Tab-separated table of C-alpha atoms and ligand atoms in Angstrom:
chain	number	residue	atom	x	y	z
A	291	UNK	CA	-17.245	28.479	8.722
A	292	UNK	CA	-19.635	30.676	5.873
A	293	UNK	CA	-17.946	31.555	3.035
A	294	UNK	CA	-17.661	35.383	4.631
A	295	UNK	CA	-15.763	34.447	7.516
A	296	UNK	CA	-12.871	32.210	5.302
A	297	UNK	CA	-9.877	34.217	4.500
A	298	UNK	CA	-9.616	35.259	0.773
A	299	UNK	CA	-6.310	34.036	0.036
A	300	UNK	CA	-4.984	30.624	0.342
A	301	UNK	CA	-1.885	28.474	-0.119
A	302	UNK	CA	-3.964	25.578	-2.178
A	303	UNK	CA	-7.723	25.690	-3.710
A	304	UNK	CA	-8.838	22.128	-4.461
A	305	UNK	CA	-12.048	21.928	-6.851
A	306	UNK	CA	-14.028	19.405	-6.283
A	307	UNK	CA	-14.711	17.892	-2.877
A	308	UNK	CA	-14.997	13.741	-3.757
A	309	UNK	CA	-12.967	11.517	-3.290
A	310	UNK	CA	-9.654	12.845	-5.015
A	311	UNK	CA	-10.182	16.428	-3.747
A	312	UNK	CA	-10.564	15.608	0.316
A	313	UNK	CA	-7.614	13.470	0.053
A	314	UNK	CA	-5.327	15.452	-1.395
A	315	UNK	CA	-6.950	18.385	0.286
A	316	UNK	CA	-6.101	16.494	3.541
A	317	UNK	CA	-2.514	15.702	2.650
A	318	UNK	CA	-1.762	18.783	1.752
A	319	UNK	CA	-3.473	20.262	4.987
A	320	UNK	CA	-1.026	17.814	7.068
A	321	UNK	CA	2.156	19.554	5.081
A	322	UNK	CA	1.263	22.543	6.605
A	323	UNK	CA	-0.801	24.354	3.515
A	324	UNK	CA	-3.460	26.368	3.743
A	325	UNK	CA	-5.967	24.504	2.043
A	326	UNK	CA	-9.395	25.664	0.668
A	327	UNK	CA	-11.874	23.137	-1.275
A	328	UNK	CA	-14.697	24.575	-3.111
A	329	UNK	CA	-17.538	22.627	-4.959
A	330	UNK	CA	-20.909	23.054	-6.059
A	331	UNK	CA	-22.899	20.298	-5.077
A	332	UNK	CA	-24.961	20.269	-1.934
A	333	UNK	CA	-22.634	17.855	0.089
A	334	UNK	CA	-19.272	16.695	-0.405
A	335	UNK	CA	-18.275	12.902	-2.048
A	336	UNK	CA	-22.136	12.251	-3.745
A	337	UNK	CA	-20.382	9.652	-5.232
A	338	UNK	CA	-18.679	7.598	-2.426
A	339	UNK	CA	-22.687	7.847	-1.195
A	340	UNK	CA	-23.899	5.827	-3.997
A	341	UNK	CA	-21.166	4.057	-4.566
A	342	UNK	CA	-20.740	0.220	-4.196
A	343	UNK	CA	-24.211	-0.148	-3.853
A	344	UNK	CA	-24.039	1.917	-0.968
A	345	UNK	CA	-20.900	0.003	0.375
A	346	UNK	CA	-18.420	1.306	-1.608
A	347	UNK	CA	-15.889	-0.711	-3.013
A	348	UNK	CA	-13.190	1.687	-1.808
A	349	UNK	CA	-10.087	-0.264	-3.275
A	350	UNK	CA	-8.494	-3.592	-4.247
A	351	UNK	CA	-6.363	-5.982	-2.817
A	352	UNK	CA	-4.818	-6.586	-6.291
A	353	UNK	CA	-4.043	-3.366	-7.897
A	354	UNK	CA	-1.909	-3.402	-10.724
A	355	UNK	CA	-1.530	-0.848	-13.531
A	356	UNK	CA	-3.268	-3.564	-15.950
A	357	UNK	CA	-6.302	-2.649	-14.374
A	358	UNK	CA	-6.051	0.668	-15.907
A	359	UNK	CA	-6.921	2.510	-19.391
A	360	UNK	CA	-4.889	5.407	-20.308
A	361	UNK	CA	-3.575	6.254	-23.428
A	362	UNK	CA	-0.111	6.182	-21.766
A	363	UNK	CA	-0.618	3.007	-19.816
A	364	UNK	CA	2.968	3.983	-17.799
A	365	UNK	CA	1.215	6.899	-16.358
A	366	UNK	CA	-0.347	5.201	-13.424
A	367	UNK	CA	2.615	3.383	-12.453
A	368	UNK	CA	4.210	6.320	-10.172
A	369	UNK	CA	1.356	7.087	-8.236
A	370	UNK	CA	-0.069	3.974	-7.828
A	371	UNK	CA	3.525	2.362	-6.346
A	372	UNK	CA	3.851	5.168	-4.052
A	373	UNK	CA	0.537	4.515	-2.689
A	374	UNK	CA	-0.603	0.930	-2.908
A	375	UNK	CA	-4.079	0.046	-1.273
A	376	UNK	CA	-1.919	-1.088	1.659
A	377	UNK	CA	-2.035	2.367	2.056
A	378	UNK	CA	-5.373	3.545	2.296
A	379	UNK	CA	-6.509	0.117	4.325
A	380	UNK	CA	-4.143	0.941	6.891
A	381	UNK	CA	-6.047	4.737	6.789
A	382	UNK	CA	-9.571	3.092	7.425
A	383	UNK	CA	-8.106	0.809	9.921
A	384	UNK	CA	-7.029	3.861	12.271
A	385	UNK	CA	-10.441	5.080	12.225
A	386	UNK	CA	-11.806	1.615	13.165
A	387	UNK	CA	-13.890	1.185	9.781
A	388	UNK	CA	-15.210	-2.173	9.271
A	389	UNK	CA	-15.394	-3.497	5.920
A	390	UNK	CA	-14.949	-6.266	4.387
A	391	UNK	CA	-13.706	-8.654	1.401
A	392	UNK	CA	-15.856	-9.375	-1.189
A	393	UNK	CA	-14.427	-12.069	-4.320
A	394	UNK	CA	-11.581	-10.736	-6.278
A	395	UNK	CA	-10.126	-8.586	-3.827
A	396	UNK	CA	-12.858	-5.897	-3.636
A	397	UNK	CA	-12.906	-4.338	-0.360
A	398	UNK	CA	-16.118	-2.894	1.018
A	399	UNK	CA	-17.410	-1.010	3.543
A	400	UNK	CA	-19.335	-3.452	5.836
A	401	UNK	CA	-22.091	-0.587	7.105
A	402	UNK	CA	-22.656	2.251	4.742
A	403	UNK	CA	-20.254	4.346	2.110
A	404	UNK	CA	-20.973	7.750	4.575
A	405	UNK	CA	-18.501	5.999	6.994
A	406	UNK	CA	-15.390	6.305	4.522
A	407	UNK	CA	-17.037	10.334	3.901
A	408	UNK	CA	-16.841	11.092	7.599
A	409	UNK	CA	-13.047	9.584	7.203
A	410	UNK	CA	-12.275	11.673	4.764
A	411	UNK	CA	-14.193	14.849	6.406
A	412	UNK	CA	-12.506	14.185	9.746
A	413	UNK	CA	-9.203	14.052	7.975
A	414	UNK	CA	-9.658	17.161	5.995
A	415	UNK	CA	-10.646	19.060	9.873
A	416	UNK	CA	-7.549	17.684	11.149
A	417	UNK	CA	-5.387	19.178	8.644
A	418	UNK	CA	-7.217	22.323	9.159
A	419	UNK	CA	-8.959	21.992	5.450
A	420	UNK	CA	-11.954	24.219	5.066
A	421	UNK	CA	-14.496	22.837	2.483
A	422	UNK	CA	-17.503	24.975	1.117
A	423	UNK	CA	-19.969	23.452	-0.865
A	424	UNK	CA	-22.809	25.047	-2.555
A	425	UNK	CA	-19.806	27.424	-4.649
A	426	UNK	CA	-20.683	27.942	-8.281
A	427	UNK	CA	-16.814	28.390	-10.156
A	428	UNK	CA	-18.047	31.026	-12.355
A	429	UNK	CA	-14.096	32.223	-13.711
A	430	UNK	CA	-10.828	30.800	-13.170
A	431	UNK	CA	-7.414	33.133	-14.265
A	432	UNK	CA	-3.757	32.652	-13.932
A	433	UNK	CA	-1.972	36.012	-12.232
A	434	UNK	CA	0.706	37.688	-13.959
A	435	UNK	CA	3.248	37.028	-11.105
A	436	UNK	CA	1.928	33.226	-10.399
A	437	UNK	CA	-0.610	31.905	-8.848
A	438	UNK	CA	-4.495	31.887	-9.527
A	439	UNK	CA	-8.122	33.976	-9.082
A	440	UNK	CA	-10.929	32.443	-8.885
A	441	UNK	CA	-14.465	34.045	-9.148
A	442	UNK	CA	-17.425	32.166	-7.388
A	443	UNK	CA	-21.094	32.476	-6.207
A	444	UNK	CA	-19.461	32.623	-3.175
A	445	UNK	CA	-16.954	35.302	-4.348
A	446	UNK	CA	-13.194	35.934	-5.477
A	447	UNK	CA	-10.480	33.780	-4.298
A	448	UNK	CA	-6.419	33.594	-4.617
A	449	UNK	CA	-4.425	30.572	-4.250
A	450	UNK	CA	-0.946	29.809	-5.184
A	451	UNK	CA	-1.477	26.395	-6.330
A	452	UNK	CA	-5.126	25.144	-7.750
A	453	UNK	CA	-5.869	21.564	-7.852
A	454	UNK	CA	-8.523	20.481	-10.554
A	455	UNK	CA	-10.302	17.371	-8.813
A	456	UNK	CA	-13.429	17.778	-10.434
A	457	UNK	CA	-14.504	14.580	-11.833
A	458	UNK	CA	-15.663	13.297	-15.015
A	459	UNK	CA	-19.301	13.455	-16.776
A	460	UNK	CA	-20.988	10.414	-15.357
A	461	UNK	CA	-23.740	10.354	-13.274
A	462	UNK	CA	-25.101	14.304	-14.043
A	463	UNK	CA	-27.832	13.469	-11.566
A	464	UNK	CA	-24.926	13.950	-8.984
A	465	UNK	CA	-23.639	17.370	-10.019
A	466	UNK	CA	-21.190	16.029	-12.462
A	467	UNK	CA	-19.593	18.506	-15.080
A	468	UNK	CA	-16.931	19.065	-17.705
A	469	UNK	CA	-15.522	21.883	-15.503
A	470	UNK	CA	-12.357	20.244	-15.234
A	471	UNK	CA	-11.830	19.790	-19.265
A	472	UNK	CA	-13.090	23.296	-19.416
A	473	UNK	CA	-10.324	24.395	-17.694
A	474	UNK	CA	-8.006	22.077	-19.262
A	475	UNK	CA	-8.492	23.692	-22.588
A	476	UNK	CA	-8.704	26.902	-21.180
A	477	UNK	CA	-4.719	26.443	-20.088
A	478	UNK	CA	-4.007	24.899	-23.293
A	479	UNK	CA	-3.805	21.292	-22.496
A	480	UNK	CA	-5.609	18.346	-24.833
A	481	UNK	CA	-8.397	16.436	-23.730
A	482	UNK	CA	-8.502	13.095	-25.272
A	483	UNK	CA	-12.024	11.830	-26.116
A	484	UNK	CA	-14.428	11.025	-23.668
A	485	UNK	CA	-17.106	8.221	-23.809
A	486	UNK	CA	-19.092	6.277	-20.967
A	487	UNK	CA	-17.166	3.426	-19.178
A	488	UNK	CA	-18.705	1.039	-16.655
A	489	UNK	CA	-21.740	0.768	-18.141
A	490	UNK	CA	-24.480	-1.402	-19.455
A	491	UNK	CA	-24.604	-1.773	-22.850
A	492	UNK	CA	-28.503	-1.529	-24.872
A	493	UNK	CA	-29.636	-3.261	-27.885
A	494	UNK	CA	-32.267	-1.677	-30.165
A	495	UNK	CA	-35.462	-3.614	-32.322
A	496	UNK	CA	-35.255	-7.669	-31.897
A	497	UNK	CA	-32.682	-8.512	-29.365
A	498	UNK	CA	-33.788	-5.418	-27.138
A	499	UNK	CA	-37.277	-7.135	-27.083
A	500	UNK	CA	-35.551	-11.103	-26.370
A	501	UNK	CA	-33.379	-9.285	-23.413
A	502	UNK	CA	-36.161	-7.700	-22.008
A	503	UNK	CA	-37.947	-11.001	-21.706
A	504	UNK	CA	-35.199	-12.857	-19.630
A	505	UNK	CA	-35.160	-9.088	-17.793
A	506	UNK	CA	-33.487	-9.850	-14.376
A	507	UNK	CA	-31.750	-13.025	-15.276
A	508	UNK	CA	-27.793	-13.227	-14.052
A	509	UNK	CA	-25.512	-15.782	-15.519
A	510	UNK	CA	-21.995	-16.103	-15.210
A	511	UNK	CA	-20.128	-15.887	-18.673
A	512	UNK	CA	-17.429	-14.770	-19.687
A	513	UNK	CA	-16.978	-11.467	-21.781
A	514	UNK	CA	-14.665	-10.564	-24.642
A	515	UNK	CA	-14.894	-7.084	-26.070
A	516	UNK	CA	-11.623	-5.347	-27.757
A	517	UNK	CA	-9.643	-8.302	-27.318
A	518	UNK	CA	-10.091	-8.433	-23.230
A	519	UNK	CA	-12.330	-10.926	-21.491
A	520	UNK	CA	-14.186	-11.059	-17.738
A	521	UNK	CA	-15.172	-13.227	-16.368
A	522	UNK	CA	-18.165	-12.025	-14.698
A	523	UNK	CA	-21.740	-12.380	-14.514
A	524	UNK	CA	-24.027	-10.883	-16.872
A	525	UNK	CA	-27.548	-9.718	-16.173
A	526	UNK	CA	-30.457	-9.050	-18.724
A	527	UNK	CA	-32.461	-5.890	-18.534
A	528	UNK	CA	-35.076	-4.215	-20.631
A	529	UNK	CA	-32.997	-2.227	-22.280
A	530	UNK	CA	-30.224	-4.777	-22.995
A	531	UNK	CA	-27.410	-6.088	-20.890
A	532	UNK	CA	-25.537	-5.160	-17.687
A	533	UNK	CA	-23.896	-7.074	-14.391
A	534	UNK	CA	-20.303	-6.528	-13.577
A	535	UNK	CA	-18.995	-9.102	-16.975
A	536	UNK	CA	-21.178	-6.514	-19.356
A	537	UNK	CA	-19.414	-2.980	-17.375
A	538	UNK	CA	-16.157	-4.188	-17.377
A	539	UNK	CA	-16.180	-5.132	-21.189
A	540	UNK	CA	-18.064	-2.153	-21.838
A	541	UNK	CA	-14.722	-0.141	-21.166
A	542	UNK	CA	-13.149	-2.071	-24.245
A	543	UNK	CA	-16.040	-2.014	-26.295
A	544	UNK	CA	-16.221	0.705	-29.191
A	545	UNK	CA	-19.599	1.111	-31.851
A	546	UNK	CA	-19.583	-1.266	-34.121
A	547	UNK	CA	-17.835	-3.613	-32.748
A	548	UNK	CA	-19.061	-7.196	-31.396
A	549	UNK	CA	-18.821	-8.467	-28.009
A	550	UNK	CA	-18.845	-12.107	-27.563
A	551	UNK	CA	-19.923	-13.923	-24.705
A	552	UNK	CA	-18.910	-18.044	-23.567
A	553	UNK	CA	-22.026	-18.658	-22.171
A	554	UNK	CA	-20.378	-21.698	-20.809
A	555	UNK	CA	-17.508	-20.433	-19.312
A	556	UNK	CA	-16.150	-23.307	-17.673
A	557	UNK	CA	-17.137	-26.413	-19.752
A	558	UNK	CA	-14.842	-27.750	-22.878
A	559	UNK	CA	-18.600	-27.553	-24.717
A	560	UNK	CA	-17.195	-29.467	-27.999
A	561	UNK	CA	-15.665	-32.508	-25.578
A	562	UNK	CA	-19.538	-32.169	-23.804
A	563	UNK	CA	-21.309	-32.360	-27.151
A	564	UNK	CA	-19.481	-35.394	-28.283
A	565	UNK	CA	-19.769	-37.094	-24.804
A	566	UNK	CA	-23.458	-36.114	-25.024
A	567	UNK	CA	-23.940	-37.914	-28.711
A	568	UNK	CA	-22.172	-41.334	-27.500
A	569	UNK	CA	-24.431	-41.660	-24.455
A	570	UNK	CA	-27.422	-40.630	-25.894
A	571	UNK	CA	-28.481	-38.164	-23.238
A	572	UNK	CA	-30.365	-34.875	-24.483
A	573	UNK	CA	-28.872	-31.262	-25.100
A	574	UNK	CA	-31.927	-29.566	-22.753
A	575	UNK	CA	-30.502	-32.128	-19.878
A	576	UNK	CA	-26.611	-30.871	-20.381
A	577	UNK	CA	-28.064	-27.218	-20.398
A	578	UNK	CA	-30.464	-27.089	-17.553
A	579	UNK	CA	-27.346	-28.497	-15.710
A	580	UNK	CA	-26.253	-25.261	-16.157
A	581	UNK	CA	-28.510	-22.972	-16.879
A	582	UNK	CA	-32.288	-21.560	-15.506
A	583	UNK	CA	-34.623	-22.857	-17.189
A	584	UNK	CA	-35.761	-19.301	-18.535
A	585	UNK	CA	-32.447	-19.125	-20.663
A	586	UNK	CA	-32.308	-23.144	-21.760
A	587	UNK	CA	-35.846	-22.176	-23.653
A	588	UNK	CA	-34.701	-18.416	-24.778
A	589	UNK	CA	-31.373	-20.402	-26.044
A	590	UNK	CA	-33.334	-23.431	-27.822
A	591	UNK	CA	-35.805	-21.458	-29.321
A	592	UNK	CA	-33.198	-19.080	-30.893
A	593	UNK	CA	-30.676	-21.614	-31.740
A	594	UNK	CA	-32.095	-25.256	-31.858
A	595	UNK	CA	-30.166	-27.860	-32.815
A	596	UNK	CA	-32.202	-30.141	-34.989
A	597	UNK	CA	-32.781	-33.739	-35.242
A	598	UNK	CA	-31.106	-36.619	-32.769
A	599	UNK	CA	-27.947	-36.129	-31.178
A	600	UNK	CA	-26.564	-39.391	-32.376
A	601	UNK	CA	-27.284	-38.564	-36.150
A	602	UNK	CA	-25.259	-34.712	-36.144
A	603	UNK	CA	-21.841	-34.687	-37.588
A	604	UNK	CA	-19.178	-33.924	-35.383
A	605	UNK	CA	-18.387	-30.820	-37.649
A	606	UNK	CA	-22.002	-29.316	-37.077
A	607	UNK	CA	-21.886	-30.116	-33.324
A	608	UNK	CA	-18.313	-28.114	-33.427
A	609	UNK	CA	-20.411	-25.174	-34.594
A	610	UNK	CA	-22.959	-25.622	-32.260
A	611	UNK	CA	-19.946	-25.698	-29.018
A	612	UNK	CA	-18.328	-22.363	-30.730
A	613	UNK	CA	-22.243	-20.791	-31.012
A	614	UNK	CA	-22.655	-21.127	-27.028
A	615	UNK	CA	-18.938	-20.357	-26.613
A	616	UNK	CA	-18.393	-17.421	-28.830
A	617	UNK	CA	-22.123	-15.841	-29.270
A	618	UNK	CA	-21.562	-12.584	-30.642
A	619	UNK	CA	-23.866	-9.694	-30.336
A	620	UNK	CA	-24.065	-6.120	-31.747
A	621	UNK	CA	-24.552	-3.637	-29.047
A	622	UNK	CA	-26.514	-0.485	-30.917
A	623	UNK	CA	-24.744	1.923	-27.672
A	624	UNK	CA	-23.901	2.402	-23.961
A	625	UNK	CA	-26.709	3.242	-21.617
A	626	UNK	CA	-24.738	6.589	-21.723
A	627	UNK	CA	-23.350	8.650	-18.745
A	628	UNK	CA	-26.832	8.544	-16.960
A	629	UNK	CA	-26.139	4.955	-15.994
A	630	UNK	CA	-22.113	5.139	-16.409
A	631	UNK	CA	-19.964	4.478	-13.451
A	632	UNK	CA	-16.792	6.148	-14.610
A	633	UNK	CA	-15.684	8.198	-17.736
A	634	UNK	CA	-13.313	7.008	-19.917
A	635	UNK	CA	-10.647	9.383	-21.508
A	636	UNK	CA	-10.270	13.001	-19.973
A	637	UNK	CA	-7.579	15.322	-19.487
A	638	UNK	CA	-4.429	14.291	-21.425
A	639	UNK	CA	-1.686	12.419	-19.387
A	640	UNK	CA	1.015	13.531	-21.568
A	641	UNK	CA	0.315	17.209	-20.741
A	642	UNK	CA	0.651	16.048	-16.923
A	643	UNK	CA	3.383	15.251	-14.818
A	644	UNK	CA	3.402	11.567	-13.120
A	645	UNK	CA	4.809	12.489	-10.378
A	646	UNK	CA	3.416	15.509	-8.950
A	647	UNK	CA	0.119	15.868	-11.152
A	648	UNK	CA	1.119	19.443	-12.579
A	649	UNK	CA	0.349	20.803	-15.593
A	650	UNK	CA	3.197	20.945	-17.843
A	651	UNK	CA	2.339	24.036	-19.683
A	652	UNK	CA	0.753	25.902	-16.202
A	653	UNK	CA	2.768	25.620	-13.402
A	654	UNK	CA	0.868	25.920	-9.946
A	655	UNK	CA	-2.078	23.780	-11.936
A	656	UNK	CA	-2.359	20.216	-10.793
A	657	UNK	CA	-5.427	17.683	-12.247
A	658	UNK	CA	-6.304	14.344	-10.629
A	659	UNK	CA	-8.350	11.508	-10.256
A	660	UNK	CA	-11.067	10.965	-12.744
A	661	UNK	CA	-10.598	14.180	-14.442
A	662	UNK	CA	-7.532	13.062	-16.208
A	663	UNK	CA	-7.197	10.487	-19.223
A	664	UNK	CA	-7.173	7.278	-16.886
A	665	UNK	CA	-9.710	4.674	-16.190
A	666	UNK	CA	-10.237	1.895	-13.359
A	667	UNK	CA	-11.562	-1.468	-14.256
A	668	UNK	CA	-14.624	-2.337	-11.682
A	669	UNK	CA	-13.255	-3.614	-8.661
A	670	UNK	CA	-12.400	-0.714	-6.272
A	671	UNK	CA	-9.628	0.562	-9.532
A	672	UNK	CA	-11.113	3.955	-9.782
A	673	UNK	CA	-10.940	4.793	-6.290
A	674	UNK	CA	-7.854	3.581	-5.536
A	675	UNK	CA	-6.592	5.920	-8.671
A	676	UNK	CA	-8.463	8.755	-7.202
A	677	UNK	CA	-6.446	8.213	-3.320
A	678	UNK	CA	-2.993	7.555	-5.014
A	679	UNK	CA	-3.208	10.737	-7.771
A	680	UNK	CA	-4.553	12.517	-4.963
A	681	UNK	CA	-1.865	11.561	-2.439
A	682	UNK	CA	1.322	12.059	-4.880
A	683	UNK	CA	-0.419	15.143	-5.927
A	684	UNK	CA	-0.669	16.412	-2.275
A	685	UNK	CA	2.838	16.030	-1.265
A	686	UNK	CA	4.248	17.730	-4.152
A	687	UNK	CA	1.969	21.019	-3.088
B	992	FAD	C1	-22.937	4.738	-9.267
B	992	FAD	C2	-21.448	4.718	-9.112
B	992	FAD	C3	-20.849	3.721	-8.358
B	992	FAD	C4	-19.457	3.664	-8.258
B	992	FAD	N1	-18.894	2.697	-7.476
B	992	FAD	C5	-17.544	2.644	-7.373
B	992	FAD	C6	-16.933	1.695	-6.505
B	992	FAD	O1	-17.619	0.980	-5.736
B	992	FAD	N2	-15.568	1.622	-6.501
B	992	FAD	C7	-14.787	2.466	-7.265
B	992	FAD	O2	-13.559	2.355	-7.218
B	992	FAD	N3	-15.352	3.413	-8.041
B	992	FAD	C8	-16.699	3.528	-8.096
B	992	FAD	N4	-17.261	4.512	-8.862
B	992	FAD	C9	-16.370	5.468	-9.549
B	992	FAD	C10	-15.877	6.513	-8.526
B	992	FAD	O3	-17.010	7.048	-7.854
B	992	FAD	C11	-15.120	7.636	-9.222
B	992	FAD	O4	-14.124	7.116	-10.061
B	992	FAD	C12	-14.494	8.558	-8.187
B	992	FAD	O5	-15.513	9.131	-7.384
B	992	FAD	C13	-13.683	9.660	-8.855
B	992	FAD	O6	-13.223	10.515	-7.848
B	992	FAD	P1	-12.945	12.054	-8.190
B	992	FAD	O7	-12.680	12.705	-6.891
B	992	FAD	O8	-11.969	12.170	-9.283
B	992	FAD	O9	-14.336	12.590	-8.767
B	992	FAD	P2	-15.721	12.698	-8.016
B	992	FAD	O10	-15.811	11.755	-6.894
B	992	FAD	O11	-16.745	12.623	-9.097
B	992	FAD	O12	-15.721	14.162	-7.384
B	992	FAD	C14	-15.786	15.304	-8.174
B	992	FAD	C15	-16.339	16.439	-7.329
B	992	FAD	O13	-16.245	17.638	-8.113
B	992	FAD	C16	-17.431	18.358	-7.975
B	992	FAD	N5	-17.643	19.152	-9.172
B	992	FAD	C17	-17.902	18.715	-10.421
B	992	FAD	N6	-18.078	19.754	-11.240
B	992	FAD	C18	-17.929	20.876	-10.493
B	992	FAD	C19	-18.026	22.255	-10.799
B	992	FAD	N7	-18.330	22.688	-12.022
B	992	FAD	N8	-17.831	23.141	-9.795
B	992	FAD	C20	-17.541	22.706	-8.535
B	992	FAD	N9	-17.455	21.411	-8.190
B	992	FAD	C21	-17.640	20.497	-9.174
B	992	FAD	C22	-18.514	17.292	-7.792
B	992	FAD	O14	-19.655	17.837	-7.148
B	992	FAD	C23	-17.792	16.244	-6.959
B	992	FAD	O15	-17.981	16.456	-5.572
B	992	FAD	C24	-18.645	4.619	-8.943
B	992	FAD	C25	-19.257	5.629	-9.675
B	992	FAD	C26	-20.647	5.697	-9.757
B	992	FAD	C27	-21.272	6.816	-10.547
């Protein structure tokens, strides 16, 4: 339908069509509301596109509310319980999607990401949603006697009930905006700080130059930043490092602060050393056992360890184990929200109810998914977050 033809007033406007808006749009479609999504970007769910390489990792077989930030880490628990990735498998299973799982529980789409859109879209049609993209929200007011007006590029509109499902500030490329904390603010609710998450972290001067000359090297490691550790590959770019071990860190890491990497994740290095020094064998032999060659030379030639193996104390080979164990490096920032898969902080939780997803201080204003104060580790976290909040959030309509 053109905007023209679509009835002015509605039971519920979503904002936002991704993947928290059509969901909830849909559930609230099934309970019988009339149900209007707006958004501004060309097509609906640019994100599920992109996301998962182009797979999407579209939830996890192990989702617990560890695998969440929020500054009120009971906030997920509600929302996830009542919808648990059981959930949203069996969804995709009654529209025959194939997909598939990858290590640690990620489950993917096994053709393209579009498939889970066209889920989502055919979903929303059932339900009787109407979505209309290409809608600039130019004003958004609460009525006197309840309820909300909304002026657009594509018009005035009334709903009862207006969901915020607008997303956070990564990936601008993709029509992302602060609408949502806008309007947050504008109702009088916080919004906690917001910073990049899920993203690769870049060094400046000397070490930006030595990354940039193992560029394209992965390694598995395992990385500790703000007292959490992943064990996860990393991969060196020429701007720094990235690969799923550097992202997930990256969502504990603050400025300033180290992150430390065992570049030998699975090896009791010391016990290795020692064993090394009473058979006589070389350190380059025990490393390229391990390691490309690339990195064995980039390692030795930053850190060589001098003289015969036989004639270093065991004390100096202790600090050589904890140097490849617990190398610690100075990122100078994030690669920003350009390159960030998720932001981190948003729309207070506090200021939110758990269970429905209203504002506390608005009634008839709900916020969910990515907009609000709660972040996914990598893994399929964020969307799972995004169909739970937008589920609970849906029935409560
Ligand atoms: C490259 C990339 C890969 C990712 N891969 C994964 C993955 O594999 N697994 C995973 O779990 N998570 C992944 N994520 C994170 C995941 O995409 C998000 O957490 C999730 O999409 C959030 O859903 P949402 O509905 O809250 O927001 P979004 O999906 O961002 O949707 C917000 C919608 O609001 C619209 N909007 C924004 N501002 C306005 C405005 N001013 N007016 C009108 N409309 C507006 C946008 O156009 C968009 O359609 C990835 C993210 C990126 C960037």
């Amino acid at each position: 339908m053109t905007a023209t033809s679509l009835p002015r007033e509605w039971d519920v406007i979503v904002l936002g069509a991704g993947a928290a808006g059509l969901m909830c749009a849909a559930t609230a479609g099934y309970q019988g509301k009339r149900v209007l999504v707006l958004d501004h970007a060309p097509k609906a769910a640019a994100k599920i596109r992109i996301s998962g390489g182009g797979k999407c990792n579209f939830t996890n077989l192990n989702v617990t509310p560890d695998h969440y930030l929020c500054s009120n880490p009971h906030f997920v628990k509600s929302a996830l319980s009542r919808y648990p990735s059981s959930a949203f498998i069996e969804l995709v299973e009654r529209h025959a999607l194939a997909y598939e799982q990858r290590e640690l529980g990620k489950l993917f789409c096994v053709e393209r990401a579009s498939d889970l859109i066209a889920i989502l879209r055919q979903e929303c049609d059932w339900a009787g949603v109407e979505v209309l993209t290409h809608t600039h929200i130019e004003a958004v007011s609460a009525l006197p006697d309840g309820g909300f007006t909304l002026s657009t590029s594509q018009g005035e509109w009334q709903a009862a009930k207006l969901v915020v499902a607008t997303g956070g500030l990564s990936f601008p490329k993709l029509k992302a905006s602060g609408l949502g904390y806008e309007l947050a603010r504008q109702f009088g609710l916080q919004v906690t700080q917001c910073r990049p998450g899920l993203v690769p972290l870049s060094f400046a001067g000397k070490w930006q130059q030595r990354f940039a000359d193992l560029s394209g090297l992965s390694l598995e490691m395992a990385v500790t930043a703000g007292g959490r550790t992943f064990n996860e590959a990393v991969l060196f770019t020429h701007f720094g490092l990235s690969g799923p071990g550097i992202l997930q860190a990256s969502n504990y890491w603050l400025p300033g602060e180290p992150i430390v990497l065992n570049t030998l994740p699975k090896q009791d290095v010391y016990a290795a050393l020692l064993s090394l020094k009473r058979s006589g064998a070389g350190l380059s032999k025990f490393l390229g056992q391990h390691w490309p060659k690339r990195f064995m030379q980039f390692w030795l030639a930053l850190y060589p360890l001098e003289g015969e193996l036989a004639n270093i104390p065991d004390e100096q080979l202790k600090q050589y184990a904890q140097q490849l164990t617990q190398w610690t490096l100075y990122p100078d920032d994030t690669a920003g929200y350009d390159k960030a898969e998720v932001t981190l902080g948003g729309v207070d939780t506090d200021e939110i109810s758990s269970k429905t997803f209203e504002a506390k201080k608005q009634p008839g204003l709900y916020f969910i998914g990515e907009v609000l104060d709660v972040t996914g580790q990598l893994g399929g976290y964020n969307f799972q977050w995004a169909w739970a909040s937008a589920v609970a959030c849906g029935l409560a309509l």
